[in-house]
Coordinates of C-alpha atoms and ligand atoms in Angstrom, one line a residue:
M161 CA 0.1 0.0 0.0
K162 CA 1.1 3.4 -0.8
R163 CA 1.8 5.9 2.0
I164 CA 1.7 9.9 1.7
A165 CA 2.9 11.9 4.7
V166 CA 1.4 15.4 4.3
L167 CA 3.2 18.5 5.9
C168 CA 2.5 22.5 6.1
V169 CA 6.0 24.3 5.4
G170 CA 6.4 27.8 6.2
N171 CA 3.9 30.5 6.9
D172 CA 0.1 29.3 7.3
C173 CA -2.6 30.7 4.9
P174 CA -6.3 30.2 4.6
G175 CA -7.1 27.1 2.7
L176 CA -4.4 24.6 4.1
N177 CA -7.2 22.8 5.9
A178 CA -9.3 22.4 2.6
A179 CA -6.2 20.9 1.0
I180 CA -5.7 18.6 3.9
R181 CA -9.1 17.3 3.8
A182 CA -9.2 16.9 0.0
A183 CA -5.8 14.7 0.1
T184 CA -7.1 12.6 2.9
V185 CA -10.4 12.0 1.3
K186 CA -9.1 11.3 -2.3
A187 CA -6.2 9.0 -0.7
S188 CA -8.9 7.0 0.8
E189 CA -10.7 6.7 -2.4
L190 CA -7.5 5.6 -4.0
N191 CA -6.6 3.3 -1.3
I192 CA -3.4 5.0 -0.2
E193 CA -2.7 5.6 3.5
I194 CA -2.3 9.2 4.6
L195 CA -0.2 10.6 7.5
G196 CA -0.5 14.1 8.9
V197 CA 2.6 15.6 10.0
K198 CA 2.5 17.9 13.0
D199 CA 4.5 21.1 12.8
G200 CA 6.2 20.8 9.3
F201 CA 9.7 19.4 9.1
E202 CA 10.4 20.1 12.9
G203 CA 7.5 17.9 13.7
F204 CA 8.6 15.3 11.1
L205 CA 12.0 14.7 12.6
S206 CA 10.5 14.4 16.0
G207 CA 8.1 11.8 14.9
K208 CA 4.8 13.8 15.1
I209 CA 3.2 11.8 12.4
E210 CA -0.2 10.4 12.8
V211 CA -2.5 8.3 10.4
M212 CA -5.3 10.5 9.0
T213 CA -8.7 9.1 8.1
R214 CA -11.9 10.8 6.8
N215 CA -13.0 11.5 10.6
T216 CA -9.5 13.2 11.3
V217 CA -10.5 15.9 8.4
S218 CA -14.2 16.1 9.2
G219 CA -15.3 19.6 10.0
I220 CA -12.2 21.5 8.8
L221 CA -13.0 22.7 5.5
H222 CA -13.8 26.3 6.6
K223 CA -11.4 26.8 9.0
G224 CA -8.2 29.2 8.6
G225 CA -5.0 28.1 9.5
T226 CA -4.1 24.6 9.5
I227 CA -4.9 21.6 12.0
L228 CA -1.4 20.2 11.5
G229 CA 0.4 23.1 12.4
T230 CA 3.5 24.5 10.4
S231 CA 7.1 25.5 11.1
L232 CA 9.7 27.7 9.3
F233 CA 12.1 24.9 9.9
L234 CA 14.0 23.8 6.7
P235 CA 16.1 20.5 6.4
V236 CA 18.8 22.2 4.4
N237 CA 22.0 20.9 6.1
E238 CA 23.5 17.5 5.2
E239 CA 22.5 16.1 9.0
D240 CA 18.7 17.1 8.8
I241 CA 18.5 15.9 5.4
V242 CA 19.8 12.4 6.4
Q243 CA 17.4 12.2 9.3
V244 CA 14.5 13.3 7.0
A245 CA 15.3 10.3 4.7
E246 CA 15.6 8.1 7.7
K247 CA 12.3 9.0 8.8
V248 CA 10.8 8.4 5.3
E249 CA 12.3 5.1 5.4
Q250 CA 11.0 4.1 9.0
Y251 CA 7.4 5.3 8.2
S252 CA 7.6 3.4 4.8
I253 CA 6.5 6.8 3.1
T254 CA 6.1 6.7 -0.6
C255 CA 6.2 10.6 -1.0
L256 CA 5.8 13.6 0.9
L257 CA 3.0 16.1 0.2
I258 CA 4.3 19.5 0.9
L259 CA 1.9 22.2 1.3
G260 CA 3.7 25.7 1.2
G261 CA 5.3 28.6 -0.6
R262 CA 8.6 29.6 -1.2
L263 CA 10.1 27.8 1.9
G264 CA 8.0 24.8 0.7
V265 CA 9.9 24.8 -2.6
R266 CA 13.1 25.2 -1.3
A267 CA 12.8 22.2 0.9
A268 CA 11.3 20.1 -1.9
L269 CA 14.2 20.9 -4.2
K270 CA 16.8 20.2 -1.4
L271 CA 15.1 16.7 -0.5
M272 CA 14.9 16.0 -4.4
Q273 CA 18.9 16.2 -4.5
S274 CA 19.1 13.7 -1.9
G275 CA 16.5 11.2 -3.5
V276 CA 13.6 12.1 -1.0
P277 CA 10.3 12.0 -3.0
S278 CA 7.7 14.9 -2.9
V279 CA 5.0 16.7 -4.6
L280 CA 4.2 19.9 -3.8
V281 CA 0.9 21.9 -3.7
P282 CA 1.4 25.8 -3.8
A283 CA 0.1 27.6 -0.5
T284 CA 0.9 31.2 0.3
I285 CA -0.9 34.3 0.6
D286 CA 1.9 36.1 -1.5
N287 CA 1.0 34.4 -4.6
D288 CA 4.3 34.8 -5.9
L289 CA 5.3 31.5 -7.1
S290 CA 6.8 31.1 -10.7
F291 CA 4.8 28.0 -11.6
S292 CA 1.3 28.6 -10.8
D293 CA -1.4 31.4 -11.6
F294 CA -2.7 31.2 -8.0
S295 CA -1.7 29.7 -4.6
I296 CA -3.9 28.8 -1.9
G297 CA -4.6 31.8 0.5
F298 CA -4.3 34.6 -2.0
F299 CA -7.8 35.1 -2.5
T300 CA -8.8 35.4 1.0
A301 CA -5.9 37.9 1.6
V302 CA -7.2 39.8 -1.3
E303 CA -10.7 39.6 0.2
H304 CA -9.4 41.1 3.6
V305 CA -7.7 44.0 2.0
K306 CA -11.0 44.8 -0.1
D307 CA -13.0 44.6 3.4
A308 CA -10.5 46.9 5.1
L309 CA -10.7 49.3 2.3
D310 CA -14.4 49.2 2.3
I311 CA -14.4 49.9 6.1
L312 CA -11.8 52.5 5.9
H313 CA -13.4 54.5 3.2
A314 CA -16.3 55.7 5.6
T315 CA -13.5 57.7 8.1
A316 CA -11.3 58.7 5.0
E317 CA -14.3 60.3 3.5
S318 CA -15.9 61.8 6.3
H319 CA -12.6 63.2 7.8
H320 CA -11.2 64.2 4.6
R321 CA -7.9 62.2 5.3
V322 CA -5.4 60.2 3.4
M323 CA -5.5 56.8 5.0
I324 CA -2.2 54.7 4.5
V325 CA -2.8 50.8 4.8
E326 CA 0.0 48.5 5.0
T327 CA -0.5 45.1 3.4
M328 CA 1.6 42.0 3.1
G329 CA 3.1 40.1 0.1
K330 CA 6.7 41.4 -0.4
P331 CA 8.0 41.7 -2.9
G332 CA 5.7 40.2 -5.5
G333 CA 3.0 43.0 -5.0
W334 CA 0.3 40.7 -5.7
I335 CA -2.0 41.6 -2.4
A336 CA -1.3 45.2 -2.5
V337 CA -2.2 45.5 -6.3
V338 CA -5.0 43.0 -6.6
G339 CA -6.6 43.9 -3.0
G340 CA -6.3 47.8 -4.0
L341 CA -7.9 47.1 -7.3
A342 CA -10.6 45.2 -5.6
G343 CA -11.0 47.7 -3.0
G344 CA -10.7 50.9 -5.0
A345 CA -7.1 52.0 -3.8
D346 CA -6.3 55.7 -5.0
Y347 CA -2.7 54.8 -5.1
I348 CA -0.4 51.6 -4.5
I349 CA 3.2 51.3 -3.6
T350 CA 4.9 48.0 -3.9
S351 CA 8.5 46.5 -4.3
A352 CA 7.2 45.4 -7.9
E353 CA 7.7 49.2 -9.2
P354 CA 9.7 51.8 -8.4
L355 CA 7.9 54.9 -6.8
D356 CA 7.3 58.1 -8.7
I357 CA 7.2 60.6 -5.8
Q358 CA 5.9 63.4 -8.0
E359 CA 3.3 61.4 -9.6
L360 CA 2.2 60.3 -5.9
L361 CA 2.1 64.1 -4.7
K362 CA 0.2 65.1 -7.9
K363 CA -2.5 62.3 -7.3
I364 CA -3.2 63.2 -3.8
R365 CA -3.3 67.0 -4.5
S366 CA -5.4 66.8 -7.3
R367 CA -7.9 64.5 -5.4
Y368 CA -7.9 67.0 -2.5
E369 CA -8.4 69.8 -4.7
S370 CA -11.4 68.1 -6.4
Q371 CA -14.7 67.2 -4.9
K372 CA -12.8 64.1 -3.1
R373 CA -10.9 65.2 -0.3
F374 CA -9.5 61.9 0.8
S375 CA -7.4 59.2 -0.6
L376 CA -6.8 55.5 0.2
V377 CA -3.2 54.7 -0.2
I378 CA -1.6 51.1 0.0
V379 CA 2.1 50.5 1.0
E380 CA 3.4 47.1 0.8
N381 CA 5.5 46.0 4.0
D382 CA 8.9 46.6 4.0
V383 CA 9.0 48.3 0.5
N384 CA 12.2 50.2 -0.2
L385 CA 11.4 54.0 -0.5
P386 CA 13.5 56.4 -2.3
G387 CA 16.0 58.2 -0.1
E388 CA 14.3 61.6 -1.5
I389 CA 11.3 60.9 0.7
Y390 CA 13.4 60.9 3.9
Q391 CA 15.5 63.8 2.7
L392 CA 12.5 66.0 1.7
A393 CA 10.5 65.2 4.8
N394 CA 13.5 65.5 6.9
M395 CA 13.0 62.0 8.6
D396 CA 15.1 59.4 9.9
S397 CA 15.6 56.6 7.5
H398 CA 14.4 53.8 10.1
I399 CA 10.8 55.1 10.1
P400 CA 8.6 52.3 8.7
P401 CA 7.8 52.9 5.2
A402 CA 4.0 53.2 5.5
E403 CA 4.6 56.0 8.1
A404 CA 7.3 57.4 6.2
I405 CA 4.9 58.0 3.2
G406 CA 2.3 59.7 5.5
E407 CA 4.8 62.0 7.1
F408 CA 6.2 62.9 3.6
L409 CA 2.9 63.7 2.1
E410 CA 1.8 65.8 5.3
K411 CA 5.1 67.8 4.9
Q412 CA 4.8 68.2 1.3
L413 CA 1.1 69.1 1.2
K414 CA 1.2 71.6 4.1
D415 CA -0.7 74.1 1.9
I416 CA -3.9 71.8 1.9
N417 CA -3.7 70.9 5.5
M418 CA -3.4 67.1 4.5
E419 CA -4.1 64.8 7.3
W420 CA -3.4 61.2 7.5
R421 CA -3.8 58.0 9.6
Y422 CA -2.2 54.7 9.3
T423 CA -3.5 51.1 9.4
N424 CA -1.4 48.1 9.4
L425 CA -3.5 45.0 8.2
G426 CA -0.7 42.5 9.1
Y427 CA -2.0 39.0 10.3
L428 CA -5.6 40.0 9.7
Q429 CA -4.7 39.3 5.8
R430 CA -3.5 35.5 6.8
G431 CA -6.4 34.3 8.7
G432 CA -10.0 33.6 8.6
S433 CA -12.2 31.0 6.8
P434 CA -11.0 30.7 3.1
V435 CA -12.9 32.1 0.5
S436 CA -14.5 29.8 -2.2
M437 CA -11.8 30.1 -4.7
D438 CA -8.9 29.2 -2.3
R439 CA -11.2 26.0 -1.3
L440 CA -11.8 25.3 -4.8
I441 CA -8.2 25.5 -5.9
A442 CA -7.1 23.7 -2.6
I443 CA -9.5 20.7 -3.5
Q444 CA -8.5 20.7 -7.1
M445 CA -4.9 20.7 -6.6
A446 CA -4.6 18.6 -3.4
T447 CA -6.5 15.6 -5.0
R448 CA -4.4 15.8 -8.0
A449 CA -1.2 15.6 -5.9
V450 CA -2.7 12.4 -4.5
E451 CA -3.4 11.1 -8.2
M452 CA 0.3 11.9 -9.1
V453 CA 1.6 9.9 -6.1
K454 CA -0.6 7.1 -7.2
A455 CA 0.9 7.2 -10.7
A456 CA 4.3 7.6 -9.4
R457 CA 4.6 11.3 -10.9
V458 CA 6.8 12.8 -8.0
Y459 CA 9.1 15.5 -8.0
H460 CA 6.6 17.6 -9.4
A461 CA 4.7 20.5 -8.2
V462 CA 1.0 21.2 -8.8
G463 CA -0.1 24.7 -10.2
M464 CA -2.9 26.4 -11.8
K465 CA -3.2 28.0 -15.1
G466 CA -6.4 29.8 -15.0
L467 CA -8.9 27.3 -13.6
T468 CA -7.0 24.3 -14.9
V469 CA -4.9 22.1 -12.8
T470 CA -1.1 21.8 -14.1
E471 CA 1.8 19.4 -13.2
V472 CA 5.1 21.2 -13.2
P473 CA 8.6 19.1 -13.0
Y474 CA 10.9 20.4 -10.0
S475 CA 13.4 22.9 -11.4
D476 CA 15.6 25.6 -10.0
T477 CA 13.3 28.2 -11.7
M478 CA 10.6 27.3 -9.1
I479 CA 12.5 29.4 -6.5
N480 CA 12.0 32.6 -8.4
V481 CA 9.6 35.3 -7.5
R482 CA 6.7 36.0 -9.7
T483 CA 5.7 39.6 -9.4
V484 CA 2.4 40.8 -10.2
E485 CA 1.4 41.2 -13.6
E486 CA 1.9 44.4 -15.7
H487 CA -1.7 44.6 -17.0
L488 CA -3.0 44.4 -13.2
K489 CA -0.4 47.2 -12.1
N490 CA -1.9 49.1 -15.1
L491 CA -5.3 48.4 -14.4
A492 CA -5.1 49.5 -10.8
K493 CA -3.7 53.0 -12.1
L494 CA -6.8 53.5 -14.4
F495 CA -8.5 54.3 -11.1
Y496 CA -6.1 56.5 -9.4
Ligands
F6P34 O1 4.4 34.4 3.6 C1 3.5 35.2 3.8 C2 3.9 36.5 4.5 O2 2.6 36.9 4.8 C3 4.7 37.6 3.9 O3 3.9 38.4 2.9 C4 5.0 38.2 5.0 O4 6.1 39.3 4.6 C5 5.4 37.2 5.9 O5 4.4 36.4 5.6 C6 5.6 37.8 7.3 O6 5.3 36.5 8.2 P1 6.1 36.5 9.7 O7 5.7 37.7 10.3 O8 5.1 35.5 10.2 O9 7.5 36.0 9.6

């Protein structure tokens, strides 16, 4: 009997449980035994491994996070890899099913070099994996950004303020741009594109001088701002980017008494019940991963091309960051 061990690697995201449930149900249909690994590779090495059944995964579809737990630990040095291989042997595991983002990719590639088989299902709110149009969790993060902008609109409009909203997803820019597009952001600053300071000032000023004396500005976390911003506002360069933008705008737009407030969406983007699209892609990709193990097609990642599931052989390019598509960036600008 074939045996799959499923584990989460790296940061959590909504939809992991939908994938764990789908893999378990599919494995049971195909007569494959499925093991759940607690807390990623850290738990794997300490033997936190249990058989899962349909019962184990009952009632988890709608839950955020992961019932298995996760860890940022990666088996990349020789000693850890040998230990992973030993555990694979000890538990007679045919293949690991890795759910994760860029850390998951790194682990899968490293283990491949030592002959430890895996299939990988992309799961990260950042949506920045080179081999898939979508990764599990992205659509829920976008939903949260959209909801936040809808809420922040009220105060922005009532007080005629610039609301600076900090999002995750560096450096790909997906959450900021797609969330901003869906929620009607008036300007979006990401690592995926150099900031044009004059254009930013012009946009905020022209909105203030028109009937709309408020703006919603998205700033991706840890974005590298041009030094000029700090110089012009006479600020310490250690000020976090989102706040630096607020200070800068206030100082440069003194004549219109521009007021700003800052909201960091932080981990509110990474939790909560997965939206339908995340559940659907999780179900599609996780069931395909199990079919691939059944057919001995390992060392492959599962991906999405539009709404179609794809299988992509592991390669070094999987590690590359996929930045948000040009046409989406341009579309967002149409509404500035
Ligand atoms: O991987 C998802 C992500 O949300 C990134 O966008 C973000 O930079 C990172 O996680 C932050 O995670 P943590 O603070 O848990 O290290």
